[in-house]
XYZ file of C-alpha atoms in Angstrom:
737
model
C 189.633 118.386 95.861
C 186.656 115.963 95.923
C 183.047 116.581 95.175
C 180.548 114.422 96.721
C 178.141 113.088 93.683
C 175.670 111.688 96.220
C 175.388 115.141 97.834
C 174.842 116.928 94.733
C 172.214 114.392 93.639
C 170.283 114.770 97.076
C 170.447 118.595 96.792
C 169.174 118.385 93.258
C 166.469 115.945 94.186
C 165.302 118.291 96.955
C 165.430 121.451 94.863
C 163.142 119.705 92.056
C 160.816 118.312 94.816
C 160.331 121.879 96.145
C 160.011 123.300 92.630
C 157.435 120.826 91.875
C 155.456 121.466 94.974
C 155.755 125.020 94.230
C 154.397 124.720 90.904
C 151.394 122.402 91.760
C 150.652 124.889 94.770
C 150.682 127.943 92.624
C 147.684 129.968 91.997
C 148.670 130.228 88.037
C 148.682 126.412 87.974
C 145.180 126.105 89.528
C 143.778 128.720 87.230
C 145.227 127.043 84.194
C 143.380 123.800 85.280
C 140.185 125.648 86.023
C 140.395 127.191 82.672
C 140.889 123.655 80.930
C 137.918 122.635 82.821
C 135.642 125.497 81.856
C 136.455 124.717 78.047
C 135.906 121.032 78.767
C 132.647 121.945 80.176
C 131.522 124.198 77.615
C 132.186 121.358 74.935
C 130.334 118.756 77.015
C 127.511 121.254 77.261
C 127.314 122.142 73.590
C 128.125 118.742 72.101
C 125.538 116.011 73.038
C 127.243 113.257 75.203
C 127.217 109.590 74.849
C 125.304 109.583 71.424
C 125.793 106.815 69.019
C 128.675 107.265 66.542
C 126.231 107.310 63.485
C 124.354 110.548 64.961
C 127.719 112.352 64.929
C 128.637 111.192 61.467
C 125.260 112.458 60.297
C 125.588 115.808 61.997
C 129.363 116.628 61.635
C 130.684 114.185 59.269
C 132.986 111.350 59.545
C 136.311 113.277 60.048
C 134.851 115.134 63.110
C 133.101 112.355 64.316
C 136.214 110.231 64.304
C 138.119 113.224 66.157
C 135.406 113.582 68.872
C 135.891 109.828 69.614
C 139.651 109.998 69.639
C 139.588 113.035 71.853
C 136.786 111.609 73.952
C 134.997 114.904 73.400
C 131.571 112.883 73.044
C 132.081 111.572 76.850
C 133.868 114.632 78.176
C 132.794 114.008 81.849
C 134.190 110.356 81.901
C 137.234 111.120 79.633
C 140.667 109.920 81.390
C 142.071 113.404 80.633
C 139.134 115.160 82.282
C 139.522 113.037 85.622
C 143.111 113.577 85.458
C 142.983 117.340 85.377
C 140.372 116.904 88.400
C 142.839 115.084 90.202
C 145.592 117.424 89.690
C 143.147 120.293 90.717
C 142.433 118.434 93.915
C 146.252 118.103 94.405
C 146.898 121.877 93.511
C 144.341 123.156 95.793
C 145.227 120.898 98.662
C 148.845 121.784 98.509
C 147.804 125.467 98.338
C 145.697 124.903 101.583
C 148.485 123.024 103.332
C 150.769 125.764 102.692
C 148.677 128.714 103.841
C 146.591 127.439 106.572
C 149.194 127.403 109.314
C 149.951 130.806 108.494
C 146.521 132.012 108.534
C 145.578 130.121 111.691
C 148.784 131.735 113.405
C 147.534 135.205 112.184
C 144.159 134.611 113.696
C 145.526 134.665 117.161
C 147.950 137.581 116.682
C 146.925 141.188 117.084
C 150.286 142.590 116.214
C 150.653 144.501 119.359
C 154.466 145.203 118.990
C 154.045 147.576 116.062
C 156.025 150.897 116.616
C 154.646 154.294 117.296
C 156.573 155.666 114.133
C 154.715 152.917 112.040
C 151.335 154.027 113.048
C 151.883 157.427 111.564
C 152.387 155.832 108.057
C 148.944 154.365 108.111
C 146.227 155.897 105.731
C 143.652 156.040 108.647
C 145.498 157.805 111.484
C 144.736 160.370 114.054
C 146.326 161.874 117.254
C 144.722 163.490 120.172
C 145.687 164.778 123.815
C 143.650 162.897 126.502
C 143.131 164.178 129.946
C 143.756 160.703 131.323
C 146.852 158.720 132.438
C 148.107 156.282 129.753
C 146.921 153.249 131.641
C 143.359 154.528 132.543
C 143.126 155.610 128.825
C 144.304 152.103 127.548
C 141.901 150.315 129.766
C 138.857 152.551 128.831
C 139.579 152.335 125.034
C 140.088 148.341 125.428
C 136.768 148.090 127.161
C 135.119 150.266 124.603
C 136.482 148.055 121.765
C 135.649 144.610 123.497
C 131.951 146.059 123.971
C 131.961 146.621 120.064
C 132.900 143.113 119.332
C 136.729 143.471 118.812
C 139.274 141.405 120.361
C 141.577 143.310 122.382
C 144.969 143.116 123.900
C 146.804 145.651 126.103
C 150.586 145.956 126.408
C 152.654 148.182 128.574
C 155.841 149.034 126.778
C 159.102 150.963 127.867
C 160.695 152.947 125.081
C 163.995 155.133 125.404
C 161.596 158.133 125.186
C 159.550 156.639 128.345
C 157.052 154.165 128.908
C 153.446 153.856 127.441
C 150.741 151.529 126.728
C 149.755 149.859 123.297
C 146.041 148.951 122.709
C 145.923 146.345 119.783
C 142.448 145.113 118.535
C 141.186 142.887 115.635
C 137.906 142.378 113.994
C 136.859 140.366 110.908
C 139.119 137.431 111.239
C 136.412 135.204 109.380
C 137.655 136.794 106.197
C 140.709 134.801 106.424
C 138.821 131.696 107.276
C 136.651 132.274 104.052
C 139.725 131.581 102.079
C 140.370 128.195 103.590
C 136.629 127.504 103.134
C 136.343 128.344 99.526
C 139.568 126.442 98.639
C 138.244 123.386 100.719
C 135.114 123.578 98.769
C 136.864 123.212 95.316
C 138.703 120.116 96.860
C 135.380 118.740 98.320
C 133.426 119.326 94.914
C 136.197 117.802 92.869
C 136.535 114.797 95.162
C 132.635 114.211 95.221
C 132.716 114.368 91.252
C 135.428 111.768 91.104
C 133.709 109.439 93.499
C 130.482 109.832 91.546
C 132.253 109.388 88.015
C 133.449 106.664 86.148
C 136.856 106.514 88.097
C 135.758 103.645 90.352
C 133.853 101.868 87.558
C 137.009 101.937 85.556
C 139.220 100.689 88.332
C 136.968 97.819 88.750
C 137.261 97.213 84.922
C 141.188 97.200 85.112
C 141.573 95.417 88.410
C 138.514 92.708 88.158
C 138.882 92.025 84.480
C 135.560 93.545 83.255
C 135.016 94.771 79.917
C 132.221 96.412 77.996
C 129.686 94.583 76.328
C 129.055 95.322 72.816
C 126.599 92.702 71.752
C 122.668 92.187 71.910
C 120.364 89.590 73.277
C 118.637 89.015 76.664
C 120.141 90.377 79.887
C 120.137 86.948 81.403
C 122.294 85.662 78.816
C 125.291 88.197 79.256
C 128.266 86.713 80.836
C 129.570 87.739 84.315
C 132.676 89.576 83.033
C 130.289 92.186 81.707
C 128.627 92.709 85.129
C 129.391 94.693 88.173
C 128.525 93.472 91.601
C 125.798 94.776 93.831
C 128.537 95.941 96.118
C 129.747 98.462 93.756
C 130.349 101.669 95.804
C 129.428 104.141 93.290
C 127.416 104.064 89.945
C 124.396 105.746 87.984
C 122.660 103.455 85.815
C 119.508 103.041 83.923
C 116.707 100.481 84.581
C 113.643 99.974 82.281
C 110.681 98.109 83.828
C 107.558 97.259 81.849
C 103.989 97.108 83.572
C 103.644 93.730 85.400
C 107.269 92.881 85.379
C 110.372 93.296 87.585
C 113.916 93.739 86.956
C 117.222 93.958 89.117
C 119.825 94.528 86.596
C 120.533 98.090 85.559
C 122.637 99.259 82.532
C 125.664 101.772 82.641
C 125.957 103.452 79.321
C 129.744 103.407 78.333
C 131.543 104.484 75.210
C 131.057 101.710 72.724
C 128.764 99.488 74.685
C 127.281 98.915 78.127
C 127.899 97.437 81.612
C 125.436 95.626 83.544
C 125.057 96.723 87.143
C 123.457 94.005 89.528
C 121.378 95.680 92.137
C 120.570 94.303 95.756
C 117.058 94.234 94.990
C 114.707 94.315 91.902
C 111.903 96.528 91.105
C 108.377 95.639 90.176
C 106.064 98.336 88.296
C 102.756 97.686 89.267
C 101.210 100.802 87.516
C 102.521 103.698 85.539
C 100.564 106.899 85.839
C 100.968 109.775 83.188
C 98.776 113.015 82.952
C 99.198 115.724 80.409
C 98.826 119.309 79.826
C 96.572 120.624 77.139
C 99.532 120.861 75.008
C 100.461 117.466 75.095
C 103.467 117.777 77.247
C 103.532 115.378 80.229
C 102.343 116.896 83.279
C 102.954 114.175 85.795
C 104.271 110.749 85.467
C 104.698 108.497 88.308
C 105.328 104.726 89.031
C 103.696 102.634 91.816
C 106.319 99.943 92.771
C 107.261 97.152 94.738
C 110.943 96.783 95.814
C 111.975 93.208 96.225
C 114.890 92.939 98.465
C 117.063 89.825 97.273
C 118.507 89.149 100.847
C 115.552 89.201 103.167
C 113.057 88.717 100.527
C 111.003 91.727 101.848
C 108.285 93.406 99.536
C 108.231 97.256 100.174
C 105.819 99.239 98.323
C 106.702 102.656 96.947
C 105.785 105.506 94.606
C 108.273 107.204 92.546
C 107.665 110.589 91.121
C 109.836 113.176 89.314
C 111.938 114.931 92.134
C 110.516 112.396 94.647
C 112.790 109.421 94.465
C 112.666 106.235 96.692
C 115.555 104.965 98.509
C 116.672 101.433 99.590
C 120.000 100.071 100.721
C 121.698 103.423 99.837
C 120.461 103.291 96.428
C 118.307 106.312 95.173
C 115.629 105.244 92.688
C 114.600 108.185 90.365
C 111.694 108.649 87.765
C 113.860 109.351 84.767
C 111.290 108.978 81.748
C 108.879 106.505 80.409
C 108.721 104.314 77.313
C 106.839 101.652 75.659
C 106.880 98.380 77.412
C 106.116 96.062 74.461
C 102.574 97.218 73.195
C 100.908 94.972 70.688
C 99.717 96.512 67.503
C 97.670 95.355 64.585
C 98.550 96.896 61.215
C 96.927 96.943 57.680
C 99.139 97.152 54.566
C 97.963 99.787 52.205
C 99.271 99.008 48.682
C 101.448 101.779 47.209
C 102.500 99.583 44.254
C 100.864 97.155 42.111
C 102.556 94.204 43.240
C 101.288 94.622 46.741
C 98.164 93.226 48.271
C 96.132 94.332 51.219
C 96.939 92.259 54.480
C 96.918 92.580 58.251
C 99.948 91.876 60.405
C 100.347 91.842 64.188
C 103.755 92.948 65.927
C 105.133 94.344 69.290
C 106.678 97.559 69.718
C 110.355 96.992 69.768
C 109.987 93.816 67.716
C 110.393 93.120 63.982
C 108.553 91.191 61.277
C 109.673 89.711 57.781
C 107.724 90.922 54.632
C 107.880 90.125 50.960
C 107.134 92.483 48.273
C 105.838 90.474 45.494
C 105.993 86.572 44.711
C 108.526 84.099 43.668
C 112.450 84.342 43.655
C 112.567 87.820 42.447
C 110.380 89.216 45.339
C 111.971 91.959 47.472
C 112.479 91.061 51.082
C 111.757 93.589 53.698
C 111.905 93.898 57.565
C 109.213 95.713 59.410
C 110.682 97.236 62.580
C 107.989 98.509 65.124
C 109.646 101.512 66.649
C 106.757 103.470 68.678
C 103.333 103.674 69.611
C 101.882 107.114 70.741
C 98.291 107.261 72.137
C 98.206 110.881 72.484
C 99.208 113.399 69.728
C 98.462 117.102 70.239
C 99.063 118.994 67.111
C 98.638 122.765 66.091
C 95.942 123.396 63.340
C 95.690 127.220 63.568
C 95.093 128.834 60.355
C 93.934 125.606 58.853
C 97.160 123.595 58.784
C 98.956 122.501 55.514
C 96.301 120.982 53.376
C 97.926 120.495 49.921
C 94.844 121.145 47.606
C 92.419 123.785 47.760
C 89.605 122.566 49.944
C 86.182 122.759 48.625
C 87.475 124.129 45.525
C 86.519 123.420 41.848
C 88.800 120.441 41.128
C 89.157 121.952 37.522
C 91.060 124.935 39.250
C 94.095 122.932 40.721
C 97.364 125.120 40.933
C 99.611 122.703 39.030
C 102.822 124.362 40.109
C 101.844 124.674 43.945
C 100.655 121.185 44.007
C 103.924 119.873 42.593
C 105.925 121.850 44.706
C 104.232 121.161 47.965
C 103.847 117.274 47.265
C 104.387 115.294 50.494
C 104.413 118.482 52.440
C 104.393 118.679 56.187
C 101.192 118.172 58.018
C 101.147 121.477 59.746
C 102.663 124.889 58.645
C 104.348 127.139 61.016
C 101.879 129.652 62.550
C 102.024 132.166 65.155
C 98.590 131.252 66.623
C 97.760 128.044 68.414
C 94.772 125.646 67.797
C 95.686 122.576 69.790
C 93.857 119.442 69.087
C 94.538 115.886 70.040
C 94.395 113.852 66.930
C 94.582 110.403 68.658
C 96.991 107.353 68.423
C 99.762 107.105 65.849
C 102.407 104.189 65.231
C 105.950 104.745 64.059
C 107.835 102.022 62.171
C 110.754 101.527 59.769
C 110.906 99.421 56.565
C 114.409 98.090 55.932
C 115.464 96.412 52.750
C 117.843 93.582 51.928
C 120.772 95.870 51.797
C 120.096 97.168 55.330
C 118.772 100.798 54.104
C 115.820 101.804 56.248
C 113.362 104.730 56.251
C 111.131 105.901 59.003
C 107.503 105.979 58.742
C 104.795 107.845 61.162
C 101.187 107.309 60.547
C 98.162 108.372 62.316
C 95.238 105.984 63.266
C 92.304 108.317 62.863
C 91.691 110.762 60.105
C 92.533 114.545 60.580
C 90.717 117.410 59.417
C 93.594 119.813 58.659
C 91.744 122.410 56.711
C 88.788 124.305 58.406
C 86.719 124.562 55.348
C 83.286 123.196 55.496
C 83.548 121.070 52.284
C 87.419 120.129 53.091
C 87.700 116.291 53.787
C 89.406 114.786 56.665
C 92.495 113.029 55.648
C 94.739 110.071 56.953
C 98.265 111.302 57.468
C 100.888 108.833 56.438
C 104.444 110.357 57.261
C 107.787 109.442 56.089
C 111.444 110.715 56.442
C 114.684 109.426 55.129
C 116.927 110.240 58.172
C 116.325 110.652 61.865
C 117.289 114.517 61.706
C 114.939 115.183 58.947
C 111.139 116.341 59.602
C 108.440 114.054 58.426
C 106.654 114.627 55.291
C 103.026 113.438 54.942
C 100.940 111.840 52.243
C 97.271 112.895 52.902
C 94.499 110.361 51.696
C 91.034 111.784 52.103
C 88.264 109.856 53.860
C 85.425 108.588 51.737
C 81.876 108.400 52.560
C 82.292 105.117 54.052
C 84.901 106.452 56.801
C 87.920 104.853 55.185
C 90.535 105.184 52.511
C 89.060 102.308 50.112
C 88.004 104.808 47.636
C 91.577 105.922 47.315
C 92.842 102.198 46.717
C 90.339 101.304 44.444
C 90.852 104.349 42.356
C 94.460 103.899 42.371
C 94.132 100.362 41.119
C 91.924 101.323 38.617
C 94.206 103.971 37.436
C 96.893 101.603 36.856
C 94.521 99.641 34.550
C 94.428 100.502 30.945
C 90.974 98.957 30.083
C 89.525 100.802 33.234
C 90.843 104.069 32.167
C 89.461 103.804 28.549
C 86.146 102.924 29.860
C 86.077 105.915 32.249
C 87.211 108.192 29.260
C 84.300 106.950 27.173
C 81.914 107.837 29.987
C 83.498 111.074 30.687
C 83.528 112.150 26.834
C 79.900 111.002 26.367
C 78.614 112.950 29.334
C 80.552 115.906 28.582
C 79.904 116.248 24.850
C 76.883 114.061 24.333
C 75.885 111.772 21.282
C 75.153 114.649 18.786
C 78.780 115.558 18.306
C 80.720 112.395 17.964
C 83.777 114.158 16.325
C 84.258 116.342 19.362
C 83.607 113.686 21.614
C 86.245 111.502 20.118
C 88.825 114.341 20.338
C 88.059 115.006 24.061
C 88.266 111.181 24.618
C 91.815 111.280 23.040
C 92.801 114.189 25.159
C 91.330 112.485 28.488
C 93.206 109.201 27.663
C 96.431 110.949 27.227
C 95.845 112.859 30.331
C 95.106 109.817 32.472
C 98.125 108.045 30.906
C 100.403 110.666 31.878
C 98.791 110.777 35.355
C 99.327 106.973 35.694
C 102.870 107.276 34.621
C 102.205 104.958 31.521
C 102.192 105.643 27.631
C 104.513 107.142 25.301
C 104.167 110.629 26.562
C 105.418 109.898 30.061
C 108.996 111.298 30.406
C 111.591 108.798 31.413
C 113.621 108.899 34.662
C 116.317 106.990 36.374
C 113.507 105.330 38.329
C 111.103 104.612 35.401
C 108.676 107.273 34.156
C 107.247 110.373 35.817
C 103.765 110.154 36.989
C 101.060 112.382 38.698
C 100.831 116.264 38.289
C 104.813 116.232 37.605
C 104.182 114.173 34.506
C 101.720 116.525 33.126
C 103.731 119.376 33.932
C 106.821 117.983 32.163
C 104.586 117.125 29.206
C 103.321 120.891 28.844
C 106.879 122.220 28.915
C 108.132 119.851 26.324
C 105.139 120.323 23.879
C 103.470 123.437 24.343
C 104.810 127.041 23.843
C 105.274 129.046 26.818
C 102.907 131.826 25.839
C 100.041 129.118 25.614
C 101.109 126.916 28.360
C 98.931 128.182 31.183
C 95.873 128.086 29.119
C 96.554 124.485 27.745
C 97.612 123.339 31.286
C 94.198 124.490 32.810
C 92.318 122.792 30.138
C 94.252 119.546 30.398
C 93.986 119.403 34.260
C 90.184 120.101 33.835
C 89.901 117.077 31.776
C 92.084 114.961 33.959
C 89.721 116.049 36.802
C 86.598 115.092 34.995
C 88.050 111.712 33.882
C 89.144 110.748 37.326
C 85.805 111.721 38.691
C 84.184 109.239 36.100
C 86.717 106.614 36.995
C 85.954 107.127 40.825
C 82.172 106.642 40.106
C 83.040 103.552 38.261
C 84.862 102.072 41.049
C 81.953 102.764 43.537
C 79.367 101.186 41.194
C 81.602 98.180 40.699
C 81.847 97.800 44.575
C 78.278 97.930 44.978
C 78.144 101.481 46.394
C 75.847 104.378 45.545
C 77.531 107.193 43.492
C 79.021 110.362 44.767
C 76.686 113.480 44.789
C 77.803 116.113 42.545
C 78.142 118.958 44.916
C 80.634 121.035 46.860
C 81.553 118.400 49.274
C 82.264 116.063 46.574
C 84.402 118.552 44.622
C 86.545 119.183 47.899
C 86.994 115.466 48.257
C 88.091 115.087 44.604
C 90.448 117.994 44.762
C 92.403 116.325 47.610
C 92.030 112.750 45.729
C 93.881 114.056 42.681
C 96.672 115.450 44.873
C 96.862 112.166 47.026
C 97.016 110.245 43.807
C 99.677 112.318 42.487
C 101.819 112.353 45.722
C 101.343 108.531 46.000
C 103.762 108.112 43.020
C 106.435 109.655 45.113
C 105.747 107.562 48.221
C 109.062 105.833 48.710
C 107.682 102.184 49.894
C 105.600 99.696 48.274
C 103.128 99.759 51.077
C 102.237 101.890 54.147
C 100.760 100.521 57.123
C 97.459 101.774 59.011
C 97.062 101.113 62.612
C 94.000 99.280 63.223
C 94.159 98.232 66.952
C 96.468 98.140 69.728
C 96.885 97.021 73.187
C 99.215 99.628 75.155
C 101.689 98.374 77.706
C 103.511 101.314 79.538
C 107.070 101.048 80.977
C 109.180 103.199 83.376
C 112.692 104.338 82.967
C 114.289 104.549 86.294
C 117.738 105.972 87.229
C 119.393 103.997 90.115
C 122.269 105.793 91.665
C 124.621 104.974 94.573
C 126.185 108.408 95.195
C 128.792 108.609 97.937
C 130.008 111.815 96.577
C 126.834 113.547 96.888
C 127.127 114.428 100.351
C 130.587 115.544 100.030
C 129.453 117.644 97.027
C 126.638 119.289 99.181
C 129.323 119.981 101.940
C 131.545 121.470 99.383
C 128.775 123.756 98.312
C 128.030 124.686 101.969
C 131.760 125.679 102.304
C 131.811 127.567 98.983
C 128.840 129.717 100.160
C 130.380 130.454 103.535
C 133.705 131.056 102.029
C 132.622 133.261 99.217
C 130.296 135.286 101.505
C 133.242 135.565 104.234
C 135.609 136.865 101.662
C 133.383 139.197 99.826
C 131.234 140.473 102.873
C 133.675 140.136 105.934
C 136.549 142.960 106.244
C 139.323 142.262 108.293
C 140.234 145.311 110.416
C 142.958 146.044 112.919
C 143.098 149.012 115.176
C 146.223 150.159 117.242
C 146.314 153.074 119.803
C 149.666 154.111 121.473
C 149.340 156.018 124.567
C 152.257 157.996 126.043
C 152.615 160.359 128.889
C 152.329 163.905 127.671
C 155.676 165.998 127.757
C 155.894 169.381 129.639
C 155.528 171.588 126.582
C 152.901 169.298 124.808
C 149.696 171.297 125.488
C 148.118 170.348 122.261
C 148.076 167.396 120.013
C 149.718 168.178 116.628
C 148.765 167.316 113.155
C 145.723 167.751 110.979
C 144.205 164.525 112.223
C 143.971 165.687 116.026
C 140.715 165.381 117.903
C 141.122 168.439 120.390
C 143.186 169.803 123.196
C 143.252 169.591 126.823
C 144.865 171.492 129.599
C 148.345 169.775 130.472
C 148.409 167.949 133.683
C 150.582 165.015 135.319
C 147.762 162.584 134.365
C 147.236 163.340 130.691
C 148.471 161.318 127.773
C 149.299 161.648 123.967
C 147.207 159.035 122.007
C 148.279 157.861 118.344
C 145.671 155.779 116.622
C 145.777 153.801 113.237
C 143.383 151.499 111.468
C 144.285 149.077 108.742
C 141.602 147.015 106.587
C 142.261 144.540 103.816
C 139.882 146.317 101.436
C 139.524 150.210 101.260
C 135.897 151.027 101.282
C 133.507 154.129 102.169
C 132.463 151.922 105.047
C 135.974 151.793 106.305
C 136.280 155.575 106.252
C 133.036 155.848 108.050
C 134.099 153.161 110.824
C 137.319 155.102 111.259
C 135.624 158.285 111.772
C 133.309 156.680 114.375
C 136.202 154.919 116.066
C 138.170 158.070 116.245
C 135.352 160.099 117.994
C 134.575 157.128 120.338
C 138.200 156.235 121.500
C 139.841 159.741 121.486
C 137.091 161.909 122.694
C 138.856 163.305 125.861
C 136.661 163.019 128.660
C 136.146 166.375 130.719
């Protein structure tokens, strides 16, 4: 006996193909794919997508950042495995539709009139009745009644061993089965539309046309052609930034690890950018007046682009995505925070950089100033007085030392339940990067801000700083002097660092506080004041050493008290020492004003509030982590619009899929398929009454009477089905007299 190996291979291959098709078209396979897609969508919603790798490292750590990158969880919707799952879902649903559609279409035209009389008696909804009509006449009457009610009806005369009869078969609600086809077709259409509008075609061009992702920098015009997609690209969604008075025709597609450049068949010129704000400072309207320059025809088409009102040209939608700075120019003035720094002015452009030097000679530290942002409107909440660090209008001798130290460089505003919104004017953001590449971010307001509602509290300049982008800004508050600037702070800070100036201020303070009649007491007070000023300035033998030098400010005085004064006497001694410090600083401030040719400050409540904040500002300045701060002196704003340009052939397909989904779900949930059968047979000689609990009534036996058996089937058992059956039973089986 011989066995055909070729026949076995063909048979095995056929069975494998059928099994594969059976698996792909099964409901369990489709549900599994949908489950994975739902989980991936949740991840894509919770985890911010397409962020720089450094952001994930800062938030989740290097291990999870690397894991997200390897699994493409930071770019879920463009990941190869996500697109593959979508493709399999399309195949699975399409096979399911292909397998079931012929059966459904065939079932639409079938009324199943060949059902037997005995089968009708097994239905849940059934009834029997005797009619005073011949079977044919009753069948035609019942059929006509059903047709008038919207049923599809078929009459069949049938011969049986027991005798002849008529079968009335009717059907209603066939759209329920069409809803199945529509809902499953919707899944296919939405997935196909998503694949067309996704990165699949862009990646195909990269594979087939040798395109690659650009990871460098520089001007767009200098980027080689291998990083550019042609303007005939059938699908893309890219961003385009255009500054006022300029035009651009090359958009940017963000890709994992870099970008691709998308050429457009036109360029966009931004004539004017318009922005309006709510009282909260949130944008109410931003729109762009643009001119579209067609590259092929040279035509210039004016248009206006607003949020939710895009412009369209050559099949490409132009959306107003956001707005940005278009290269505003700023003039900054350096505020010395270290002895080696001198005041100077510098001009720059937002988005640009400037090179700086902290000090002179070969040992000078090289810094890079990066201009990051300019905001001309800043609406802040100042309810409950904000977060002023010192007690406004309070006696400078009553500074709360512990609170002042704990709240140094505090937030500009406290969290409050009430709102008092004020526009505090323009601000500038910048970064100072050292020679090692480490950078801190700064945010400084141009105008002084009154953060405390007290009558005698001074307005302050807010100088913000933060170590990382995820951290909130902390603010150094410098009080505004009588001349409307911060020169008093700068002069007092410079004098505080000068031992000769400090000693002169100490002598003046002791002389005025004690007088000339008690020289020994004046000498003791001068010694205490000299020590307090030296501690505050961070110099002298009493200042505690740290890794960064010596402590200064109120922290140095606090450390000195803890180290040298018993705890029981610490509060009393601290109050006395801080009072002496404040008096010496006041005399030092008066000296600096006299040396600058300014009139001295009046000794009133307003001056007390000013000096109270000045003490805290000088103390906090020692913790300022940069040798200089920059004050915004002037600016020329240039706005820019960020457009999203999209060619989305899948959009129409997705809309069609959504329409199919709505129709399909509505048909499956709200349309019930019902079938009705009525079997009509001549009555026997001894059948004067219909038997059974579901009988409608009785009629006299005659040669023209008939026996009716009725049944109703529905795809869902509902109360409406019960009511409909009772209505049909009454309407169809009521014996006409």
